[in-house]
XYZ file of C-alpha atoms in Angstrom:
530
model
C 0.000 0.000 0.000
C 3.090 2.067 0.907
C 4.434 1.911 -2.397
C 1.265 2.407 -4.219
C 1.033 5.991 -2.462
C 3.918 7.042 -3.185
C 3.972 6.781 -7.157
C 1.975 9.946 -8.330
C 1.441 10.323 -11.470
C 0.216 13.635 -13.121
C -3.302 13.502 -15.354
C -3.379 15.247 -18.422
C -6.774 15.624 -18.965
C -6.699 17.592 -16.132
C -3.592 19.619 -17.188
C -5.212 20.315 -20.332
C -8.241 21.817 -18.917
C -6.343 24.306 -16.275
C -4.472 25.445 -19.351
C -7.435 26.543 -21.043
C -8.854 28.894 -18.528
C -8.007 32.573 -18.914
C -7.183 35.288 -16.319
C -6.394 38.655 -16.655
C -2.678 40.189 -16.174
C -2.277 41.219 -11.828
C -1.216 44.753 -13.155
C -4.798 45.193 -15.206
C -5.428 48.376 -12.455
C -1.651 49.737 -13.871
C -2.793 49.640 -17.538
C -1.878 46.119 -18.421
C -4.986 44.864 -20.849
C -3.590 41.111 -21.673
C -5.659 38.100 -21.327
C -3.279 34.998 -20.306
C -3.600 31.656 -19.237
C -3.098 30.589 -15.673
C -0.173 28.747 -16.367
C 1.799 31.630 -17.927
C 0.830 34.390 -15.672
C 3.909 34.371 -13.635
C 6.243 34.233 -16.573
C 4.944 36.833 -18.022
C 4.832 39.053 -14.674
C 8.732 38.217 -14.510
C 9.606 38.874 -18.003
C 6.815 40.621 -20.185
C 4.476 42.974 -18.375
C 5.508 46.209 -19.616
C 3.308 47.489 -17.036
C 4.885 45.867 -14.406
C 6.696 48.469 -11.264
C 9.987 48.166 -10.576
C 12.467 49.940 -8.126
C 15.036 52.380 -9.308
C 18.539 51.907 -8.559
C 19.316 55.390 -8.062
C 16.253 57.031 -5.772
C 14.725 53.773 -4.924
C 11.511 54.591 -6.067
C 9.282 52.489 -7.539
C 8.697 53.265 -11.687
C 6.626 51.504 -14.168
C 9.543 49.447 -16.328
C 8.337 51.279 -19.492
C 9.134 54.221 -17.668
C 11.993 53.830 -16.116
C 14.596 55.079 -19.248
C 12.772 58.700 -18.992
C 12.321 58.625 -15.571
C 16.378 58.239 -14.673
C 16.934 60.530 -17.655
C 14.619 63.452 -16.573
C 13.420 63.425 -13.077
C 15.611 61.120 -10.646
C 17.031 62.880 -7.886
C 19.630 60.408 -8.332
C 20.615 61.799 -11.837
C 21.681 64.756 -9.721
C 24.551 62.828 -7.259
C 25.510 60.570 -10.607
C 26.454 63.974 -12.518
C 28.336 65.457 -8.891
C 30.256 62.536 -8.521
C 31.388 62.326 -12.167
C 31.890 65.870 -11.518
C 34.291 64.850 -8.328
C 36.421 62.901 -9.816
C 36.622 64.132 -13.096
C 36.876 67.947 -13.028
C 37.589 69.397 -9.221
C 41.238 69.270 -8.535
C 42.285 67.636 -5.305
C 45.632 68.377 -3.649
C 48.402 65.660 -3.728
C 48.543 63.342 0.081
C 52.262 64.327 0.219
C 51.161 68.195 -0.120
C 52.382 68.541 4.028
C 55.745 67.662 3.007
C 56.086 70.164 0.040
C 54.134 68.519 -3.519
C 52.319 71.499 -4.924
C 50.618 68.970 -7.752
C 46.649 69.119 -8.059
C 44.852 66.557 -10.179
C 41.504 65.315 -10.302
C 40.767 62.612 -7.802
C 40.570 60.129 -10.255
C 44.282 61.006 -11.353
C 45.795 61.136 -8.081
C 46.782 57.432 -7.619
C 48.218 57.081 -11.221
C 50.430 60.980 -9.441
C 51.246 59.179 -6.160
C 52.375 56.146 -8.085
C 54.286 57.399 -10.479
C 55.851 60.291 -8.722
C 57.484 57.791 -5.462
C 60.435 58.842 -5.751
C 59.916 62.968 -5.724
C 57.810 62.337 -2.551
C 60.643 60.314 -1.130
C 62.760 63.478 -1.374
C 60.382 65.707 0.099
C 59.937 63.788 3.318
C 63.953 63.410 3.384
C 64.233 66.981 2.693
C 61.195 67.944 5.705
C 63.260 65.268 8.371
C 66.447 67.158 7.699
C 64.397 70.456 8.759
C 62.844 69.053 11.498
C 66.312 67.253 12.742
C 67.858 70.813 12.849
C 64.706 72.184 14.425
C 65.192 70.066 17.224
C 68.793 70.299 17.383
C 68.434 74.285 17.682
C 65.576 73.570 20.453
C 67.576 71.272 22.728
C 70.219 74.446 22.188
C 67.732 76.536 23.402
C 66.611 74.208 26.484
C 70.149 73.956 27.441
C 70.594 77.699 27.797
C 66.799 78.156 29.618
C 68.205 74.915 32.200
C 71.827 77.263 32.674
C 69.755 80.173 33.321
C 67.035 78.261 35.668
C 70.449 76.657 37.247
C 72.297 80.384 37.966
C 68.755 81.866 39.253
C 68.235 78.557 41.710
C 71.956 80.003 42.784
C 71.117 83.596 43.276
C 68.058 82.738 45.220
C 69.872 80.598 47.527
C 72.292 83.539 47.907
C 69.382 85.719 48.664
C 68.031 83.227 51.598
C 71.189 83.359 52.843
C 71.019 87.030 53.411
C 68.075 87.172 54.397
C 68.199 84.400 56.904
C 71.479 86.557 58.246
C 69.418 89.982 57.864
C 66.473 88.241 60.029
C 68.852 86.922 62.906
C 70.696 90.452 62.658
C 67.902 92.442 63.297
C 66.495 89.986 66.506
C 69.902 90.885 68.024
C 68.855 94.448 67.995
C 65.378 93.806 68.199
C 66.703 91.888 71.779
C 69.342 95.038 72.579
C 66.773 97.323 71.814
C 64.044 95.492 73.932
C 67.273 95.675 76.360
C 67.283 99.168 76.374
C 63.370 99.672 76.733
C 63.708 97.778 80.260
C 66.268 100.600 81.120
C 64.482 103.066 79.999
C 60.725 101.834 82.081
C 63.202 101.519 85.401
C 64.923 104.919 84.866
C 61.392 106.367 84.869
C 60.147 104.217 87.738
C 63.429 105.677 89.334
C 61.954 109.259 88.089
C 58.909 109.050 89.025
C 60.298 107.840 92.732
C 62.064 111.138 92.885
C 59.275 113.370 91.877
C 56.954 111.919 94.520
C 59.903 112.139 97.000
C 60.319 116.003 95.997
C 56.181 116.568 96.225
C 56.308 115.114 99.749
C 58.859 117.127 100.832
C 57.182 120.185 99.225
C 54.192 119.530 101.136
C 55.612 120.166 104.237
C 57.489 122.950 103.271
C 55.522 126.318 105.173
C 53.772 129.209 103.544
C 56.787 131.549 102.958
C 55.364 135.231 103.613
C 54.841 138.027 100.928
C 57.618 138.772 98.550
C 58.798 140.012 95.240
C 59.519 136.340 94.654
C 57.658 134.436 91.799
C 54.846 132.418 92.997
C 52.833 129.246 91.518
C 50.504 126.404 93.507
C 52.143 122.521 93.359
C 49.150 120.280 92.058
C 48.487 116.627 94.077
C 48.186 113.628 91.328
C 44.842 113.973 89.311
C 42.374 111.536 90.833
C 41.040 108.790 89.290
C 37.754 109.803 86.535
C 34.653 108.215 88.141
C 31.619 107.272 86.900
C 32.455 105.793 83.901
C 29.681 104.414 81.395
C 29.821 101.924 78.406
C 26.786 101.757 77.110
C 25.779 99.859 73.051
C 24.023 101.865 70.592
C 22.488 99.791 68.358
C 21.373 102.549 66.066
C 24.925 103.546 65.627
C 26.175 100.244 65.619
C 29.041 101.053 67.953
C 30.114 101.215 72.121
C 29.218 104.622 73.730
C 32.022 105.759 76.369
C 31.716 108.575 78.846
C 33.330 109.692 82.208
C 33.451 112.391 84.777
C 36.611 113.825 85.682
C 37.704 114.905 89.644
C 39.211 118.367 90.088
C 42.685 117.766 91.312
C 43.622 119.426 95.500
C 45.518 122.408 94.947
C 48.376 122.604 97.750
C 49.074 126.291 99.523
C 51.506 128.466 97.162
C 54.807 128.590 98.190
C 58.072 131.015 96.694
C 60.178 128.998 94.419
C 61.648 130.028 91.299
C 59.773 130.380 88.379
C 58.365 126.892 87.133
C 56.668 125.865 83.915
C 52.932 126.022 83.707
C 51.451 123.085 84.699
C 49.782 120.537 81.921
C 46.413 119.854 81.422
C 45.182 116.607 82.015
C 44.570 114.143 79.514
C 42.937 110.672 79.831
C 44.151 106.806 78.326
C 41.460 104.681 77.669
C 42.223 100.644 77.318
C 40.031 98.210 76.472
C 40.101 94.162 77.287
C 38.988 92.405 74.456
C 37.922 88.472 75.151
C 36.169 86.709 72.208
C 34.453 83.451 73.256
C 36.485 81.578 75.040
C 39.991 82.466 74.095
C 42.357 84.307 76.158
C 41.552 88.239 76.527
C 43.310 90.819 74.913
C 44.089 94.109 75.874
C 45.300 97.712 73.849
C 45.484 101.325 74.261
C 42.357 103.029 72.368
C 42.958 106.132 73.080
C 45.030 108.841 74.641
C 43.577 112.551 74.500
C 41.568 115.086 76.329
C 38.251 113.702 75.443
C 35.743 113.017 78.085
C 33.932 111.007 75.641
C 34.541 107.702 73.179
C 33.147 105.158 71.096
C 34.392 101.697 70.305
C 33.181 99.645 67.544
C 33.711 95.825 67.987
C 36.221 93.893 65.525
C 34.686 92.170 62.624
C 36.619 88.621 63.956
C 35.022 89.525 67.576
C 31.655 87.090 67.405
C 28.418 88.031 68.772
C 28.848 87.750 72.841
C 32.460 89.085 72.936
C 32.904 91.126 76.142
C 35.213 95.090 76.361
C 36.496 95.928 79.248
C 37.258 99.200 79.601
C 39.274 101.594 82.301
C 40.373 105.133 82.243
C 43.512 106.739 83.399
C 43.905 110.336 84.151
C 47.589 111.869 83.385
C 49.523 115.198 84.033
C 53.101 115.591 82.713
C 54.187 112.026 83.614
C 51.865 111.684 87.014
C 49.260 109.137 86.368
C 45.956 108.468 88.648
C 44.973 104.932 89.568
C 42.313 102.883 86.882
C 38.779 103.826 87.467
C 36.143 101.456 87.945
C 36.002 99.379 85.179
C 32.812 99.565 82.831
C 31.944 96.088 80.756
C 29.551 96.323 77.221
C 28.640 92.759 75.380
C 27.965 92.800 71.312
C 24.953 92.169 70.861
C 23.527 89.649 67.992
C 22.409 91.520 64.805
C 19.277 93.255 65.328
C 16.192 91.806 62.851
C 13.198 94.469 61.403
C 10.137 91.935 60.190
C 8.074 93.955 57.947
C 3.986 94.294 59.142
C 2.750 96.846 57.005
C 3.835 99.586 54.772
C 5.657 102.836 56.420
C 4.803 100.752 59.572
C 7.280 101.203 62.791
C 9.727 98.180 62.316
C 11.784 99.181 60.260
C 15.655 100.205 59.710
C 15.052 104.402 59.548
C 12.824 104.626 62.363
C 14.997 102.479 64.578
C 17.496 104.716 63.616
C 15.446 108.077 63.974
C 14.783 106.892 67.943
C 17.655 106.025 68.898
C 16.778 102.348 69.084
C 13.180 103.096 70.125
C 14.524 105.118 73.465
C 13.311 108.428 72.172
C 10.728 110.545 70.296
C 11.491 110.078 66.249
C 13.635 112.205 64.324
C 14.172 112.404 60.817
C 17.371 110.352 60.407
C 19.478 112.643 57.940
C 18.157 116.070 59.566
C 19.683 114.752 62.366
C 22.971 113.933 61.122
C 22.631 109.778 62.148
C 22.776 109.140 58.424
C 23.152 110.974 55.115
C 20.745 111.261 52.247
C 21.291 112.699 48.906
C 20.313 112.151 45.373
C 21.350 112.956 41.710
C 20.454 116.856 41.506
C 20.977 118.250 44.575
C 20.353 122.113 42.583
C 16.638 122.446 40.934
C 13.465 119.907 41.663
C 11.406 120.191 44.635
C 12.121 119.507 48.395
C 14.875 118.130 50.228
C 16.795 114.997 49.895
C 16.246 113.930 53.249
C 12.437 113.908 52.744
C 12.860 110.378 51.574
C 13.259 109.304 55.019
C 10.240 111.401 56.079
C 7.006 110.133 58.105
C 4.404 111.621 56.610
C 4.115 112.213 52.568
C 5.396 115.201 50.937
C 6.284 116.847 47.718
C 9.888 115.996 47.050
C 11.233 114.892 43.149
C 14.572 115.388 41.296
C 14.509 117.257 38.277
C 13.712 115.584 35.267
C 17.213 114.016 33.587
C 18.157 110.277 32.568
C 19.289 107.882 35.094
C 18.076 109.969 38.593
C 18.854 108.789 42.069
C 18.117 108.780 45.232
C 20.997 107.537 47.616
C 21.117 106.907 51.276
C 24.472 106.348 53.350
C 24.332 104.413 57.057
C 27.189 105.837 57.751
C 30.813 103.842 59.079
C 30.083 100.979 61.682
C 26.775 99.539 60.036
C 25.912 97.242 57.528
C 22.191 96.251 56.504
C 20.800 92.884 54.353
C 17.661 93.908 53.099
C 14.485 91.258 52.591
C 11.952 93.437 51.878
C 11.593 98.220 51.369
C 8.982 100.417 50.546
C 8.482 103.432 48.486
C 6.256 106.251 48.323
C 4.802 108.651 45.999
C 4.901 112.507 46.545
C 1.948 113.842 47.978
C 0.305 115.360 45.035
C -3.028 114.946 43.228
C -1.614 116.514 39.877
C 1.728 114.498 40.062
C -0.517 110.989 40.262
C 1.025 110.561 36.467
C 4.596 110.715 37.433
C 4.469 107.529 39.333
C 7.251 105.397 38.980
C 7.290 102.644 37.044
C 11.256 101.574 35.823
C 13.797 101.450 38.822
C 16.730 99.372 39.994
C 17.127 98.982 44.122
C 20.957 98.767 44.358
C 23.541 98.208 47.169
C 27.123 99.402 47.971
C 30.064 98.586 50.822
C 32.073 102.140 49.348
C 29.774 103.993 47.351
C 31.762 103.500 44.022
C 30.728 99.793 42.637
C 27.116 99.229 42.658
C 25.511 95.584 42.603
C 21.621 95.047 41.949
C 19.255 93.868 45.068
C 15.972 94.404 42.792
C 14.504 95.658 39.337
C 11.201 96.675 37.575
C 10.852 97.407 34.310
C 7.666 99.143 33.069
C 4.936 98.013 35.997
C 2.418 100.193 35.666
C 0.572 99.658 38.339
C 3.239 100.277 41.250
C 2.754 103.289 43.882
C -0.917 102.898 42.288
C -2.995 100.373 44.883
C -4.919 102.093 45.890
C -4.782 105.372 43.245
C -3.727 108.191 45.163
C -0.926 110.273 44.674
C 1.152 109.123 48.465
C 0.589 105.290 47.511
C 3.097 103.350 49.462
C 4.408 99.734 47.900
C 6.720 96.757 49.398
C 8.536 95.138 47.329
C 10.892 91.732 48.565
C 14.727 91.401 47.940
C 16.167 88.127 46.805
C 12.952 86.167 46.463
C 13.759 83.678 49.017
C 11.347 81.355 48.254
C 12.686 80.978 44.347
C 15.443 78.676 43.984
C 16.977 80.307 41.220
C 16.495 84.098 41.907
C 17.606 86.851 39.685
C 19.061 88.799 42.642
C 20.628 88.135 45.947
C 20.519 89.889 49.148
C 23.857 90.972 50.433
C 25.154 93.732 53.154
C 25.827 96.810 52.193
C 26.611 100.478 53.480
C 25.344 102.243 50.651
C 21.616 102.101 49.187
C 20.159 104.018 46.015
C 16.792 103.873 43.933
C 18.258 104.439 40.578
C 15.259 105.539 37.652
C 15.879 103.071 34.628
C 13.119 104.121 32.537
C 10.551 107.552 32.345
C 7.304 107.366 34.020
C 4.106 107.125 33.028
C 3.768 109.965 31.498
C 6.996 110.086 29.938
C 9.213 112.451 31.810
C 12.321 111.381 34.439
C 11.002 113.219 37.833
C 12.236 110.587 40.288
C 9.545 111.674 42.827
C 9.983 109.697 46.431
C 8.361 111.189 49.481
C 8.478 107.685 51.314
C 11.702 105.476 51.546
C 11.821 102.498 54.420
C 13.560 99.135 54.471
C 13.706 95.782 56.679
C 16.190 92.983 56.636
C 19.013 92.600 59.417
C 21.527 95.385 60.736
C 25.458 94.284 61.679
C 28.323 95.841 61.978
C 30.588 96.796 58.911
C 33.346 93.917 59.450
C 35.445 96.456 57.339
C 35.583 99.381 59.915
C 37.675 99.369 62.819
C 37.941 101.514 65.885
């Protein structure tokens, strides 16, 4: 049964009839109008359908294959990089490789290998020719690094020749620093020797009787000068600084006696020295001041920390008589003093603190009173003061009109302020309501000279306007501290101006302010010392 199976043997009746049914050509929807039999249809897809597509070599796009001639001929974007390439090699000259070496020959690109083969032996020379440069090149170079190491080698010398000296010069000068230190310690005993005497002599003048009426010159021997009492260190945190005061003791006169004619005696001056301990390292005391001053101030170090302690004590001299110390006085910096911001032109912030006097006394305008200065760009022409900017209540105050106004405001040595957050205000006008300001820069300053931006608007039109009246306040924050990536960033400064960037709203370049207040944190300038 197996073997029957397995012998198939075509019929040709049946062959005969599927040759004599008729289909029409797959391409009939391309054009194609033959009528074939089903045995020939795929011959004559592969070979003779002129309607058949086919893909062109050059775009790979698919063309009918009677097309295909015109289609490369006319429209193939291939035609295009055929011609360019023929182009290439056929008409654009291409340098020679060896043209780094010296061969100046240009060929097309489909000459150049017949060039580089046949001309072997000229390159050959030019590369020997460009390795005898180069070998003399380097020979003059290691020349040239043999004179730099010589030089390098004589100025290692001289330097060691100038340690020497100086090593000599050093130990020179601390043996006279020691002879003169010598000499000081002579000196201090001679005086204590001195000063022995001169008590010796006022004891003994003392005791010495009234001598009666004569033609003799006359003069009254003063005791030591007492010690000053009462003295007072109190901080002013307005001022940013250590307040000192005394009250001097007049000396005992003793009776007049005859003696020859003496000098006049000196007026009395007063040393002040001041203890210095920061945290808890060891204290540290100088000299602050020497003078006839009955009053100080002492600002604290910029290194000193918040909760260093001066001591200070007072001497009184005449000639080379010195009292005893007085009572010591003791002051403790203070941390940096915060102004939170409640409401605009409110009572927190830095110019009122600084018009009272910390809050101790009634309010005074700041710059009338000489605790900072105020000034702005035109200080001839416009209208009111610049120190109406630091003013209570609103006014009529504006520069005249000119690009790039100001309005500056100095704190003055010993204070430095971060501001978060400042107000302006508009002059008190109902006809000026048009000259509001609308394009400024807030800048900031340690000297006055180099300027750095805290804050800028450009062309807000509705600033100083909420509500519209013509002494409209408006706060305004510095930095942005909840923005990660702010334009501007708070920093200390000494020196603060409103610079106009732009006209107002009406066009013209009045800066008008009637209204100027700021909050943030007030320090001490690390950069001024006492």
């Amino acid at each position: 049964m197996t073997g029957v199976t397995d012998q198939v043997y075509p019929s040709r009746l049946l062959q005969r009839l599927v040759e004599r049914v008729q289909c029409r050509c797959p391409n009939r929807a391309l054009g194609c109008p033959d009528l074939l039999g089903v045995l020939v249809v795929g011959r004559h897809l592969a070979t003779e359908c002129e309607w058949r597509e086919e893909e062109c070599d050059r775009c790979h796009e698919r063309v009918r294959r009677t097309e295909m001639g015109h289609h490369q001929d006319t429209t193939c974007p291939g035609k295009m990089l055929v011609l360019h390439h023929f182009w290439m090699l056929s008409v654009v000259q291409m340098a020679c490789g060896c043209a780094d070496v010296g061969c100046e020959a240009r060929f097309p690109q489909a000459d150049l290998p017949a060039h580089e083969r046949d001309c072997t032996v000229a390159h050959a020379s030019l590369l020997r020719q460009r390795l005898t440069s180069t070998t003399a090149e380097l020979a003059q170079t290691r020349q040239e690094l043999a004179a730099v190491t010589a030089d390098f080698a004589q100025n290692r010398e001289e330097l060691a020749a100038t340690k020497a000296e100086l090593v000599g010069t050093r130990e020179r000068l601390g043996g006279e620093l020691t002879a003169t230190k010598g000499e000081l310690a002579m000196t201090q005993e001679e005086l204590a020797t001195t000063r022995h005497d001169l008590s010796v002599a006022r004891a003994y003048l003392d005791q010495v009787p009234p001598a009666p009426p004569s033609t003799a010159l006359r003069f009254r021997v003063f005791l030591p000068p007492p010690a000053p009492s009462e003295l007072q260190a109190r901080w002013n945190g307005a001022l940013g600084h250590v307040s000192l005061s005394w009250r001097p003791q007049e000396p005992e006169a003793a009776a007049a006696i005859a003696l020859p004619p003496y000098p006049a005696v000196p007026p009395v001056r007063y040393r002040v020295s001041v203890t210095l301990r920061k945290g808890e390292g060891q204290p540290a005391t100088s000299v602050l001041y020497t003078g006839p001053d009955l009053s100080r101030t002492y600002e604290f170090p910029a290194d000193a920390p918040a909760g260093s302690e001066a001591r200070f004590t007072v001497v009184a001299i005449r000639g080379l008589v010195e009292s005893r110390p007085s009572a010591a006085a003791t002051c403790t910096r203070p941390r940096p003093i915060v102004f939170t911001y409640d409401h605009d032109m409110d009572d927190r912030g830095l110019f009122y603190y600084i018009g009272t006097q910390g809050n101790t006394q009634p309010w005074r305008n700041p710059a009338e009173a000489g605790w900072v200065t105020v000034s702005r760009s035109s200080p001839e022409g416009g209208r009111g003061r610049a120190s109406d900017a630091l003013g209570r209540k609103a006014c009529i105050s504006w520069t005249p009109s000119h690009p790039n106004a100001w309005w500056q405001v100095d704190l003055g040595a010993g204070r430095l302020f971060t501001p978060t957050r400042y107000t302006l205000r508009h002059c008190d006008a109902a006809d000026n309501v048009n000259y509001r300001l609308q394009s400024w820069r807030l800048e900031g300053s340690l000297e006055g000279a180099v300027w750095e931006t805290l804050d800028e608007h450009a062309k807000v039109f509705d600033i100083l306007a909420r509500p519209a009246r013509p002494d409209a306040t408006a706060t305004f924050m510095v930095g942005h501290p909840t923005d990660p990536f702010p334009r501007f960033r708070a920093f200390a400064a000494r020196y603060f101006r409103v610079l106009m960037t732009g006209p107002s709203q009406n066009g013209a370049e009045h800066l008008m302010l009637a209204g100027f207040e700021m909050y943030g944190t007030l320090d001490i300038d690390p950069r001024h010392h006492a």
